[in-house]
mmCIF file of C-alpha atoms in Angstrom:
data_model
loop_
_atom_site.group_PDB
_atom_site.id
_atom_site.type_symbol
_atom_site.label_atom_id
_atom_site.label_comp_id
_atom_site.label_asym_id
_atom_site.label_seq_id
_atom_site.Cartn_x
_atom_site.Cartn_y
_atom_site.Cartn_z
ATOM 1 C CA UNK W 1 -83.737 -62.302 78.587
ATOM 2 C CA UNK W 2 -80.866 -63.222 76.620
ATOM 3 C CA UNK W 3 -77.948 -60.686 76.419
ATOM 4 C CA UNK W 4 -74.349 -60.244 75.499
ATOM 5 C CA UNK W 5 -71.928 -58.415 77.162
ATOM 6 C CA UNK W 6 -70.108 -55.474 75.425
ATOM 7 C CA UNK W 7 -66.715 -57.190 75.538
ATOM 8 C CA UNK W 8 -67.977 -60.197 73.744
ATOM 9 C CA UNK W 9 -70.104 -58.082 71.349
ATOM 10 C CA UNK W 10 -66.734 -56.349 70.487
ATOM 11 C CA UNK W 11 -64.976 -59.629 70.134
ATOM 12 C CA UNK W 12 -67.497 -60.954 67.614
ATOM 13 C CA UNK W 13 -67.112 -57.950 65.545
ATOM 14 C CA UNK W 14 -63.491 -58.332 65.590
ATOM 15 C CA UNK W 15 -63.443 -61.907 64.766
ATOM 16 C CA UNK W 16 -66.115 -61.415 62.046
ATOM 17 C CA UNK W 17 -63.948 -58.580 60.562
ATOM 18 C CA UNK W 18 -60.853 -60.779 60.629
ATOM 19 C CA UNK W 19 -62.863 -63.451 58.646
ATOM 20 C CA UNK W 20 -64.213 -60.934 56.309
ATOM 21 C CA UNK W 21 -60.891 -59.246 55.779
ATOM 22 C CA UNK W 22 -58.037 -61.696 56.294
ATOM 23 C CA UNK W 23 -55.794 -59.878 53.633
ATOM 24 C CA UNK W 24 -54.882 -56.156 53.189
ATOM 25 C CA UNK W 25 -56.900 -54.406 50.519
ATOM 26 C CA UNK W 26 -56.503 -51.304 48.540
ATOM 27 C CA UNK W 27 -58.913 -48.393 49.865
ATOM 28 C CA UNK W 28 -59.592 -45.158 47.866
ATOM 29 C CA UNK W 29 -60.291 -42.380 50.523
ATOM 30 C CA UNK W 30 -59.959 -38.312 50.935
ATOM 31 C CA UNK W 31 -57.447 -37.311 53.598
ATOM 32 C CA UNK W 32 -59.333 -35.029 56.091
ATOM 33 C CA UNK W 33 -56.477 -34.646 58.698
ATOM 34 C CA UNK W 34 -52.913 -35.643 59.010
ATOM 35 C CA UNK W 35 -50.782 -35.753 62.312
ATOM 36 C CA UNK W 36 -47.060 -36.811 62.362
ATOM 37 C CA UNK W 37 -46.201 -37.629 66.064
ATOM 38 C CA UNK W 38 -43.230 -37.058 67.650
ATOM 39 C CA UNK W 39 -42.679 -40.827 67.956
ATOM 40 C CA UNK W 40 -42.613 -40.962 64.170
ATOM 41 C CA UNK W 41 -46.294 -42.621 63.555
ATOM 42 C CA UNK W 42 -48.488 -40.878 61.083
ATOM 43 C CA UNK W 43 -52.117 -40.665 62.034
ATOM 44 C CA UNK W 44 -54.922 -39.808 59.543
ATOM 45 C CA UNK W 45 -58.652 -39.106 59.503
ATOM 46 C CA UNK W 46 -59.962 -40.510 56.183
ATOM 47 C CA UNK W 47 -63.488 -39.639 54.773
ATOM 48 C CA UNK W 48 -65.672 -40.135 51.783
ATOM 49 C CA UNK W 49 -68.112 -37.408 50.653
ATOM 50 C CA UNK W 50 -71.463 -38.006 48.539
ATOM 51 C CA UNK W 51 -74.109 -35.907 47.060
ATOM 52 C CA UNK W 52 -75.742 -35.348 50.437
ATOM 53 C CA UNK W 53 -72.185 -34.732 52.296
ATOM 54 C CA UNK W 54 -69.951 -36.946 54.337
ATOM 55 C CA UNK W 55 -70.908 -40.500 53.881
ATOM 56 C CA UNK W 56 -68.072 -42.316 55.492
ATOM 57 C CA UNK W 57 -65.061 -41.735 57.863
ATOM 58 C CA UNK W 58 -62.537 -43.914 59.606
ATOM 59 C CA UNK W 59 -59.255 -43.431 61.533
ATOM 60 C CA UNK W 60 -55.976 -44.611 59.852
ATOM 61 C CA UNK W 61 -52.319 -44.947 61.012
ATOM 62 C CA UNK W 62 -48.966 -45.536 59.269
ATOM 63 C CA UNK W 63 -46.728 -46.912 61.794
ATOM 64 C CA UNK W 64 -43.170 -45.436 62.141
ATOM 65 C CA UNK W 65 -41.253 -48.005 60.391
ATOM 66 C CA UNK W 66 -43.444 -48.055 57.447
ATOM 67 C CA UNK W 67 -44.105 -44.337 57.187
ATOM 68 C CA UNK W 68 -40.285 -43.697 57.110
ATOM 69 C CA UNK W 69 -40.196 -45.415 53.453
ATOM 70 C CA UNK W 70 -43.705 -45.173 52.134
ATOM 71 C CA UNK W 71 -44.043 -41.446 53.338
ATOM 72 C CA UNK W 72 -40.847 -40.691 51.498
ATOM 73 C CA UNK W 73 -41.626 -42.390 48.498
ATOM 74 C CA UNK W 74 -45.133 -40.742 48.082
ATOM 75 C CA UNK W 75 -43.620 -37.365 48.782
ATOM 76 C CA UNK W 76 -40.804 -38.072 46.206
ATOM 77 C CA UNK W 77 -43.278 -39.138 43.516
ATOM 78 C CA UNK W 78 -45.919 -36.425 44.165
ATOM 79 C CA UNK W 79 -43.885 -33.674 45.173
ATOM 80 C CA UNK W 80 -45.943 -33.150 48.324
ATOM 81 C CA UNK W 81 -46.229 -35.060 51.697
ATOM 82 C CA UNK W 82 -49.340 -36.451 52.692
ATOM 83 C CA UNK W 83 -51.942 -33.515 53.363
ATOM 84 C CA UNK W 84 -55.561 -32.708 53.987
ATOM 85 C CA UNK W 85 -57.618 -32.779 50.992
ATOM 86 C CA UNK W 86 -55.822 -35.310 48.911
ATOM 87 C CA UNK W 87 -57.400 -38.310 47.482
ATOM 88 C CA UNK W 88 -55.363 -41.367 48.141
ATOM 89 C CA UNK W 89 -55.249 -45.094 47.225
ATOM 90 C CA UNK W 90 -53.642 -46.940 50.223
ATOM 91 C CA UNK W 91 -53.086 -50.648 51.041
ATOM 92 C CA UNK W 92 -54.913 -51.126 54.207
ATOM 93 C CA UNK W 93 -55.107 -53.733 56.933
ATOM 94 C CA UNK W 94 -58.338 -53.789 58.797
ATOM 95 C CA UNK W 95 -58.063 -53.705 62.423
ATOM 96 C CA UNK W 96 -60.537 -53.522 65.194
ATOM 97 C CA UNK W 97 -59.918 -53.004 68.777
ATOM 98 C CA UNK W 98 -62.448 -53.855 71.608
ATOM 99 C CA UNK W 99 -61.168 -50.641 73.203
ATOM 100 C CA UNK W 100 -60.508 -48.133 70.182
ATOM 101 C CA UNK W 101 -62.917 -49.694 67.540
ATOM 102 C CA UNK W 102 -62.271 -49.814 63.880
ATOM 103 C CA UNK W 103 -59.186 -48.388 62.271
ATOM 104 C CA UNK W 104 -57.078 -48.959 59.062
ATOM 105 C CA UNK W 105 -53.402 -49.704 59.268
ATOM 106 C CA UNK W 106 -51.562 -48.394 56.027
ATOM 107 C CA UNK W 107 -49.254 -50.444 54.583
ATOM 108 C CA UNK W 108 -48.603 -48.672 51.295
ATOM 109 C CA UNK W 109 -49.590 -45.831 49.203
ATOM 110 C CA UNK W 110 -49.998 -45.650 45.288
ATOM 111 C CA UNK W 111 -48.838 -41.938 44.481
ATOM 112 C CA UNK W 112 -49.713 -42.204 40.762
ATOM 113 C CA UNK W 113 -53.329 -42.715 41.748
ATOM 114 C CA UNK W 114 -53.178 -39.233 43.709
ATOM 115 C CA UNK W 115 -51.633 -37.518 40.756
ATOM 116 C CA UNK W 116 -54.339 -38.976 38.468
ATOM 117 C CA UNK W 117 -57.159 -38.072 40.639
ATOM 118 C CA UNK W 118 -55.668 -34.378 40.717
ATOM 119 C CA UNK W 119 -55.471 -34.542 36.831
ATOM 120 C CA UNK W 120 -59.051 -36.085 36.389
ATOM 121 C CA UNK W 121 -60.502 -33.113 38.629
ATOM 122 C CA UNK W 122 -58.807 -30.639 36.709
ATOM 123 C CA UNK W 123 -60.115 -31.944 33.276
ATOM 124 C CA UNK W 124 -63.660 -32.113 34.885
ATOM 125 C CA UNK W 125 -63.315 -28.120 35.800
ATOM 126 C CA UNK W 126 -62.080 -27.307 32.222
ATOM 127 C CA UNK W 127 -64.938 -29.362 30.833
ATOM 128 C CA UNK W 128 -67.521 -27.726 33.126
ATOM 129 C CA UNK W 129 -66.311 -24.246 32.379
ATOM 130 C CA UNK W 130 -66.230 -24.862 28.736
ATOM 131 C CA UNK W 131 -69.740 -26.060 29.049
ATOM 132 C CA UNK W 132 -70.920 -22.876 30.685
ATOM 133 C CA UNK W 133 -69.021 -20.824 28.229
ATOM 134 C CA UNK W 134 -66.739 -19.229 30.808
ATOM 135 C CA UNK W 135 -63.313 -19.998 29.633
ATOM 136 C CA UNK W 136 -63.012 -16.601 27.815
ATOM 137 C CA UNK W 137 -65.296 -14.428 29.746
ATOM 138 C CA UNK W 138 -62.435 -12.548 31.471
ATOM 139 C CA UNK W 139 -60.749 -11.744 28.299
ATOM 140 C CA UNK W 140 -64.007 -9.774 27.036
ATOM 141 C CA UNK W 141 -63.030 -7.260 30.017
ATOM 142 C CA UNK W 142 -60.929 -4.072 29.107
ATOM 143 C CA UNK W 143 -57.911 -2.884 31.066
ATOM 144 C CA UNK W 144 -57.610 0.717 31.685
ATOM 145 C CA UNK W 145 -54.584 2.299 29.683
ATOM 146 C CA UNK W 146 -53.141 3.213 32.806
ATOM 147 C CA UNK W 147 -53.768 0.620 35.455
ATOM 148 C CA UNK W 148 -52.505 2.107 38.771
ATOM 149 C CA UNK W 149 -54.410 0.746 41.472
ATOM 150 C CA UNK W 150 -53.801 -2.973 41.772
ATOM 151 C CA UNK W 151 -55.153 -5.579 44.328
ATOM 152 C CA UNK W 152 -52.747 -8.399 44.910
ATOM 153 C CA UNK W 153 -53.998 -11.540 46.289
ATOM 154 C CA UNK W 154 -51.165 -13.439 48.130
ATOM 155 C CA UNK W 155 -49.697 -14.547 51.393
ATOM 156 C CA UNK W 156 -47.999 -11.475 53.094
ATOM 157 C CA UNK W 157 -44.589 -13.073 53.534
ATOM 158 C CA UNK W 158 -44.396 -14.793 50.126
ATOM 159 C CA UNK W 159 -41.128 -14.214 48.226
ATOM 160 C CA UNK W 160 -42.968 -13.711 44.923
ATOM 161 C CA UNK W 161 -45.203 -10.707 46.357
ATOM 162 C CA UNK W 162 -41.895 -8.998 47.615
ATOM 163 C CA UNK W 163 -40.042 -9.389 44.246
ATOM 164 C CA UNK W 164 -43.148 -8.259 42.474
ATOM 165 C CA UNK W 165 -43.167 -4.936 44.661
ATOM 166 C CA UNK W 166 -39.424 -4.412 44.541
ATOM 167 C CA UNK W 167 -39.697 -4.768 40.633
ATOM 168 C CA UNK W 168 -42.428 -2.481 40.290
ATOM 169 C CA UNK W 169 -41.129 0.226 42.637
ATOM 170 C CA UNK W 170 -37.667 0.157 41.022
ATOM 171 C CA UNK W 171 -38.839 0.582 37.322
ATOM 172 C CA UNK W 172 -36.491 2.647 35.221
ATOM 173 C CA UNK W 173 -39.154 5.113 34.364
ATOM 174 C CA UNK W 174 -39.990 6.226 37.967
ATOM 175 C CA UNK W 175 -43.740 5.112 37.257
ATOM 176 C CA UNK W 176 -45.629 4.939 40.573
ATOM 177 C CA UNK W 177 -48.221 2.486 41.416
ATOM 178 C CA UNK W 178 -50.773 1.690 44.243
ATOM 179 C CA UNK W 179 -50.543 -1.842 45.432
ATOM 180 C CA UNK W 180 -52.991 -3.243 47.979
ATOM 181 C CA UNK W 181 -52.444 -6.846 49.457
ATOM 182 C CA UNK W 182 -55.452 -9.052 50.102
ATOM 183 C CA UNK W 183 -54.072 -11.725 51.962
ATOM 184 C CA UNK W 184 -55.192 -15.388 51.480
ATOM 185 C CA UNK W 185 -54.312 -18.961 52.010
ATOM 186 C CA UNK W 186 -52.430 -19.827 48.911
ATOM 187 C CA UNK W 187 -52.281 -23.746 49.040
ATOM 188 C CA UNK W 188 -54.220 -26.726 50.654
ATOM 189 C CA UNK W 189 -58.155 -27.501 50.984
ATOM 190 C CA UNK W 190 -59.022 -24.091 52.384
ATOM 191 C CA UNK W 191 -57.081 -22.054 49.567
ATOM 192 C CA UNK W 192 -60.069 -21.873 46.912
ATOM 193 C CA UNK W 193 -62.499 -20.449 49.128
ATOM 194 C CA UNK W 194 -59.945 -18.146 50.686
ATOM 195 C CA UNK W 195 -58.920 -16.761 47.477
ATOM 196 C CA UNK W 196 -62.551 -16.499 46.277
ATOM 197 C CA UNK W 197 -63.247 -14.500 49.060
ATOM 198 C CA UNK W 198 -60.318 -12.011 48.334
ATOM 199 C CA UNK W 199 -61.626 -11.785 44.826
ATOM 200 C CA UNK W 200 -64.927 -10.767 45.982
ATOM 201 C CA UNK W 201 -63.563 -8.234 48.641
ATOM 202 C CA UNK W 202 -61.650 -6.590 45.505
ATOM 203 C CA UNK W 203 -64.703 -6.282 43.645
ATOM 204 C CA UNK W 204 -66.856 -4.753 46.254
ATOM 205 C CA UNK W 205 -64.123 -2.478 47.479
ATOM 206 C CA UNK W 206 -64.619 1.347 47.353
ATOM 207 C CA UNK W 207 -60.915 1.304 46.159
ATOM 208 C CA UNK W 208 -61.859 1.057 42.612
ATOM 209 C CA UNK W 209 -59.101 -1.390 41.546
ATOM 210 C CA UNK W 210 -58.023 -1.449 37.940
ATOM 211 C CA UNK W 211 -56.977 -5.088 38.211
ATOM 212 C CA UNK W 212 -56.441 -8.034 40.446
ATOM 213 C CA UNK W 213 -53.306 -10.112 40.698
ATOM 214 C CA UNK W 214 -53.169 -13.598 41.977
ATOM 215 C CA UNK W 215 -49.537 -14.661 42.855
ATOM 216 C CA UNK W 216 -48.233 -18.030 44.125
ATOM 217 C CA UNK W 217 -44.684 -19.199 43.766
ATOM 218 C CA UNK W 218 -43.471 -22.441 43.047
ATOM 219 C CA UNK W 219 -44.439 -25.777 44.631
ATOM 220 C CA UNK W 220 -45.440 -29.318 43.969
ATOM 221 C CA UNK W 221 -48.382 -30.421 41.682
ATOM 222 C CA UNK W 222 -50.399 -31.210 44.667
ATOM 223 C CA UNK W 223 -49.670 -27.859 46.528
ATOM 224 C CA UNK W 224 -50.888 -26.167 43.487
ATOM 225 C CA UNK W 225 -53.956 -28.229 42.560
ATOM 226 C CA UNK W 226 -56.148 -25.699 44.388
ATOM 227 C CA UNK W 227 -55.782 -23.353 41.199
ATOM 228 C CA UNK W 228 -57.675 -26.160 39.341
ATOM 229 C CA UNK W 229 -60.490 -26.176 41.648
ATOM 230 C CA UNK W 230 -63.791 -25.356 39.943
ATOM 231 C CA UNK W 231 -65.037 -23.097 42.640
ATOM 232 C CA UNK W 232 -61.964 -20.873 42.670
ATOM 233 C CA UNK W 233 -61.921 -20.926 38.756
ATOM 234 C CA UNK W 234 -65.571 -20.090 38.534
ATOM 235 C CA UNK W 235 -64.775 -16.957 40.834
ATOM 236 C CA UNK W 236 -61.997 -15.921 38.686
ATOM 237 C CA UNK W 237 -63.916 -16.181 35.457
ATOM 238 C CA UNK W 238 -66.918 -14.168 36.859
ATOM 239 C CA UNK W 239 -64.978 -11.533 38.417
ATOM 240 C CA UNK W 240 -65.827 -8.053 37.043
ATOM 241 C CA UNK W 241 -62.066 -6.898 37.286
ATOM 242 C CA UNK W 242 -59.389 -8.255 35.040
ATOM 243 C CA UNK W 243 -57.628 -10.892 36.896
ATOM 244 C CA UNK W 244 -53.875 -11.617 36.224
ATOM 245 C CA UNK W 245 -52.131 -14.742 37.406
ATOM 246 C CA UNK W 246 -48.617 -15.673 38.156
ATOM 247 C CA UNK W 247 -48.763 -19.144 39.530
ATOM 248 C CA UNK W 248 -46.165 -21.951 40.068
ATOM 249 C CA UNK W 249 -43.307 -22.722 37.554
ATOM 250 C CA UNK W 250 -42.796 -22.112 33.782
ATOM 251 C CA UNK W 251 -44.132 -25.662 32.959
ATOM 252 C CA UNK W 252 -47.368 -25.422 35.060
ATOM 253 C CA UNK W 253 -50.509 -24.361 33.591
ATOM 254 C CA UNK W 254 -53.554 -24.321 35.904
ATOM 255 C CA UNK W 255 -57.180 -23.814 35.020
ATOM 256 C CA UNK W 256 -57.128 -20.542 36.828
ATOM 257 C CA UNK W 257 -54.390 -19.389 34.341
ATOM 258 C CA UNK W 258 -56.731 -20.513 31.452
ATOM 259 C CA UNK W 259 -59.734 -18.437 32.558
ATOM 260 C CA UNK W 260 -57.663 -15.416 33.636
ATOM 261 C CA UNK W 261 -57.619 -12.102 31.654
ATOM 262 C CA UNK W 262 -53.793 -12.817 31.289
ATOM 263 C CA UNK W 263 -51.436 -15.088 32.641
ATOM 264 C CA UNK W 264 -47.513 -14.851 33.232
ATOM 265 C CA UNK W 265 -44.927 -17.098 35.046
ATOM 266 C CA UNK W 266 -43.420 -15.052 37.435
ATOM 267 C CA UNK W 267 -44.193 -12.063 39.791
ATOM 268 C CA UNK W 268 -41.632 -10.059 38.291
ATOM 269 C CA UNK W 269 -42.890 -10.685 34.869
ATOM 270 C CA UNK W 270 -46.133 -9.636 36.024
ATOM 271 C CA UNK W 271 -44.528 -6.555 37.338
ATOM 272 C CA UNK W 272 -43.501 -5.798 33.792
ATOM 273 C CA UNK W 273 -46.844 -6.184 32.437
ATOM 274 C CA UNK W 274 -47.864 -2.941 34.044
ATOM 275 C CA UNK W 275 -44.636 -0.952 33.717
ATOM 276 C CA UNK W 276 -44.820 -1.799 29.970
ATOM 277 C CA UNK W 277 -48.510 -0.668 29.968
ATOM 278 C CA UNK W 278 -47.328 2.791 31.327
ATOM 279 C CA UNK W 279 -44.174 2.841 29.040
ATOM 280 C CA UNK W 280 -46.498 2.291 26.124
ATOM 281 C CA UNK W 281 -48.977 5.045 27.229
ATOM 282 C CA UNK W 282 -45.896 7.390 27.711
ATOM 283 C CA UNK W 283 -44.408 6.524 24.352
ATOM 284 C CA UNK W 284 -47.869 7.274 22.679
ATOM 285 C CA UNK W 285 -48.031 10.633 24.416
ATOM 286 C CA UNK W 286 -44.269 11.349 23.497
ATOM 287 C CA UNK W 287 -44.952 10.607 19.910
ATOM 288 C CA UNK W 288 -48.187 12.646 20.026
ATOM 289 C CA UNK W 289 -46.185 15.621 21.516
ATOM 290 C CA UNK W 290 -43.638 15.236 18.853
ATOM 291 C CA UNK W 291 -46.334 14.923 16.073
ATOM 292 C CA UNK W 292 -47.814 18.165 17.683
ATOM 293 C CA UNK W 293 -44.446 19.994 17.862
ATOM 294 C CA UNK W 294 -43.945 19.240 14.226
ATOM 295 C CA UNK W 295 -47.473 20.322 13.190
ATOM 296 C CA UNK W 296 -46.996 23.705 15.098
ATOM 297 C CA UNK W 297 -43.630 24.038 13.611
ATOM 298 C CA UNK W 298 -44.860 23.553 9.910
ATOM 299 C CA UNK W 299 -48.015 25.987 10.601
ATOM 300 C CA UNK W 300 -45.605 28.685 11.845
ATOM 301 C CA UNK W 301 -43.329 28.330 8.808
ATOM 302 C CA UNK W 302 -46.348 28.434 6.668
ATOM 303 C CA UNK W 303 -47.359 31.706 8.437
ATOM 304 C CA UNK W 304 -43.837 33.180 8.174
ATOM 305 C CA UNK W 305 -43.976 32.321 4.408
ATOM 306 C CA UNK W 306 -47.415 33.984 4.205
ATOM 307 C CA UNK W 307 -46.365 36.891 6.005
ATOM 308 C CA UNK W 308 -43.062 37.304 3.939
ATOM 309 C CA UNK W 309 -45.310 37.129 0.654
ATOM 310 C CA UNK W 310 -47.715 39.590 1.976
ATOM 311 C CA UNK W 311 -44.697 41.966 2.810
ATOM 312 C CA UNK W 312 -43.342 41.551 -0.724
ATOM 313 C CA UNK W 313 -46.704 42.361 -2.064
ATOM 314 C CA UNK W 314 -47.101 45.609 0.155
ATOM 315 C CA UNK W 315 -43.693 46.599 -0.800
ATOM 316 C CA UNK W 316 -44.606 46.299 -4.567
ATOM 317 C CA UNK W 317 -47.428 48.303 -4.016
ATOM 318 C CA UNK W 318 -45.892 51.141 -2.248
ATOM 319 C CA UNK W 319 -45.893 54.279 -4.238
ATOM 320 C CA UNK W 320 -42.522 55.211 -2.904
ATOM 321 C CA UNK W 321 -41.176 52.155 -4.709
ATOM 322 C CA UNK W 322 -42.491 53.413 -7.842
ATOM 323 C CA UNK W 323 -41.283 56.887 -7.506
ATOM 324 C CA UNK W 324 -37.715 55.390 -6.692
ATOM 325 C CA UNK W 325 -37.838 53.904 -10.222
ATOM 326 C CA UNK W 326 -38.036 57.447 -11.746
ATOM 327 C CA UNK W 327 -41.710 57.837 -12.216
ATOM 328 C CA UNK W 328 -43.931 60.742 -10.665
ATOM 329 C CA UNK W 329 -47.466 60.722 -9.118
ATOM 330 C CA UNK W 330 -49.870 63.605 -9.965
ATOM 331 C CA UNK W 331 -52.548 64.477 -7.467
ATOM 332 C CA UNK W 332 -55.455 66.600 -7.521
ATOM 333 C CA UNK W 333 -56.345 69.690 -5.180
ATOM 334 C CA UNK W 334 -57.731 66.996 -2.933
ATOM 335 C CA UNK W 335 -54.781 64.829 -2.772
ATOM 336 C CA UNK W 336 -56.373 62.150 -4.916
ATOM 337 C CA UNK W 337 -54.158 60.392 -7.485
ATOM 338 C CA UNK W 338 -55.138 61.439 -10.954
ATOM 339 C CA UNK W 339 -54.832 58.393 -13.227
ATOM 340 C CA UNK W 340 -56.045 60.169 -16.397
ATOM 341 C CA UNK W 341 -55.932 63.495 -18.123
ATOM 342 C CA UNK W 342 -59.381 63.548 -18.764
ATOM 343 C CA UNK W 343 -61.781 65.757 -16.834
ATOM 344 C CA UNK W 344 -58.844 68.090 -16.062
ATOM 345 C CA UNK W 345 -59.725 71.704 -16.566
ATOM 346 C CA UNK W 346 -57.318 74.567 -17.233
ATOM 347 C CA UNK W 347 -56.405 76.474 -14.214
ATOM 348 C CA UNK W 348 -56.881 73.258 -11.892
ATOM 349 C CA UNK W 349 -54.187 72.971 -9.182
ATOM 350 C CA UNK W 350 -52.254 69.868 -9.106
ATOM 351 C CA UNK W 351 -49.201 68.392 -7.339
ATOM 352 C CA UNK W 352 -46.510 66.567 -8.941
ATOM 353 C CA UNK W 353 -44.801 63.978 -6.627
ATOM 354 C CA UNK W 354 -41.196 63.056 -7.055
ATOM 355 C CA UNK W 355 -38.877 60.461 -5.329
ATOM 356 C CA UNK W 356 -37.029 63.531 -3.678
ATOM 357 C CA UNK W 357 -39.794 66.165 -3.565
ATOM 358 C CA UNK W 358 -42.987 67.682 -5.184
ATOM 359 C CA UNK W 359 -43.820 70.604 -7.420
ATOM 360 C CA UNK W 360 -47.161 72.588 -7.162
ATOM 361 C CA UNK W 361 -48.483 73.419 -10.487
ATOM 362 C CA UNK W 362 -51.273 74.588 -12.759
ATOM 363 C CA UNK W 363 -53.015 73.141 -15.503
ATOM 364 C CA UNK W 364 -52.735 75.555 -18.645
ATOM 365 C CA UNK W 365 -54.649 73.302 -21.057
#
C-alpha cells in the first residue's frame, strides 16, 4: 500500500500553492472579525457569503510594519478603521504553513473599493425599496397633534440622546413629554438587527407611543453604513408608528432618512420638532380662545343694545310719559282706559288721570 506522510503532503500543498500563486494578488472578501494584538499585528477572519450562506473563509494577517502605514491610510481615506462587516479589496500573498495551514498575508488595501461597495449596497437598497413601493409608506401615516409619548432608539450614553432630552426638558413653554429609551447597537454589523428589534418593541408596547425616534451622532461613512441596510430600512418603512431620524452629519443622507416619516440633522432639531408641534397647538388654542372671547363680547354688546332699545320702547309706551307731556287718560268704572266717547252713557262714572293726580267724574251727556 502506497502512502504519503502528513508532512510530505503539506509540503506538496505548499509547493503547489507557491507555484500557482508566485505573486501577490488582489482578493475581495468580507471582514468577519478583526483583532489588533498588543504586538501591533492585525489578524483578520475573512469570509464570503453566497445564496446558501457561508461559502468560503480564511485567516489573514497584516504584519505590524505594514499595518502601521496601510491601516492608517485606510482609516484616513474611509473615515473608519478596519472593522467587521466591511467588504475589502486586499493585496494578498498566499501563505501556506505545514503547521498552521492556509493564510493570507495582506500587503495593501484599496479603501476606495470599500467605499464604492458601501455606495453600491446603498443604491441597491434604494432600488429595492422603490420597486416594492415602500419609499413613501411612512409619510402616509398621521402624527397626533400633541405627540407626547416618544420612544427613542439610541445608545444610553450617546451625547445626542442627552442633548435631545436636555433640549426637550428646558423648552421655554414648559411643555412636558414622556421619553422612553429603547437601547440598541447603533453601528456595525449587528446594528440593523438591533435597531429593527427596537422598532418592533416600540410597535408592540402597551405604552402606546406617538412616535419613534432614531438618533445617532456623527461618524464615518462606514460607521453609518448600517443605516443604508435593506433590512433596517424595511423595518423603518413598514413601522406602524411615525419614525423620525436624526443620523450623522448635515451632509449625510441615509436610506433610513429617506424612508422615515421625517428626517432632521441633529437631536436638538428633533426635539424642536415636538416642541413646535405643541407650540403650534397652543397657538391654535389661544387663537380659538381669543376668537371665542371676541364672539362672546360682540354677543354681549348686541344683547346690551337690544336691552337698551327695548327699555326705550317700554319707556315710550309708559302712560306716565304721556301724562307728563300734558295729556290726560280717562278710565271707566272698571279702570279700563276709554279710547272713544262712543258707547258712553250719561250718568256713567269715569276717572280722569293727570300727571299729578286724578279726578272722579260723572258723564252728563
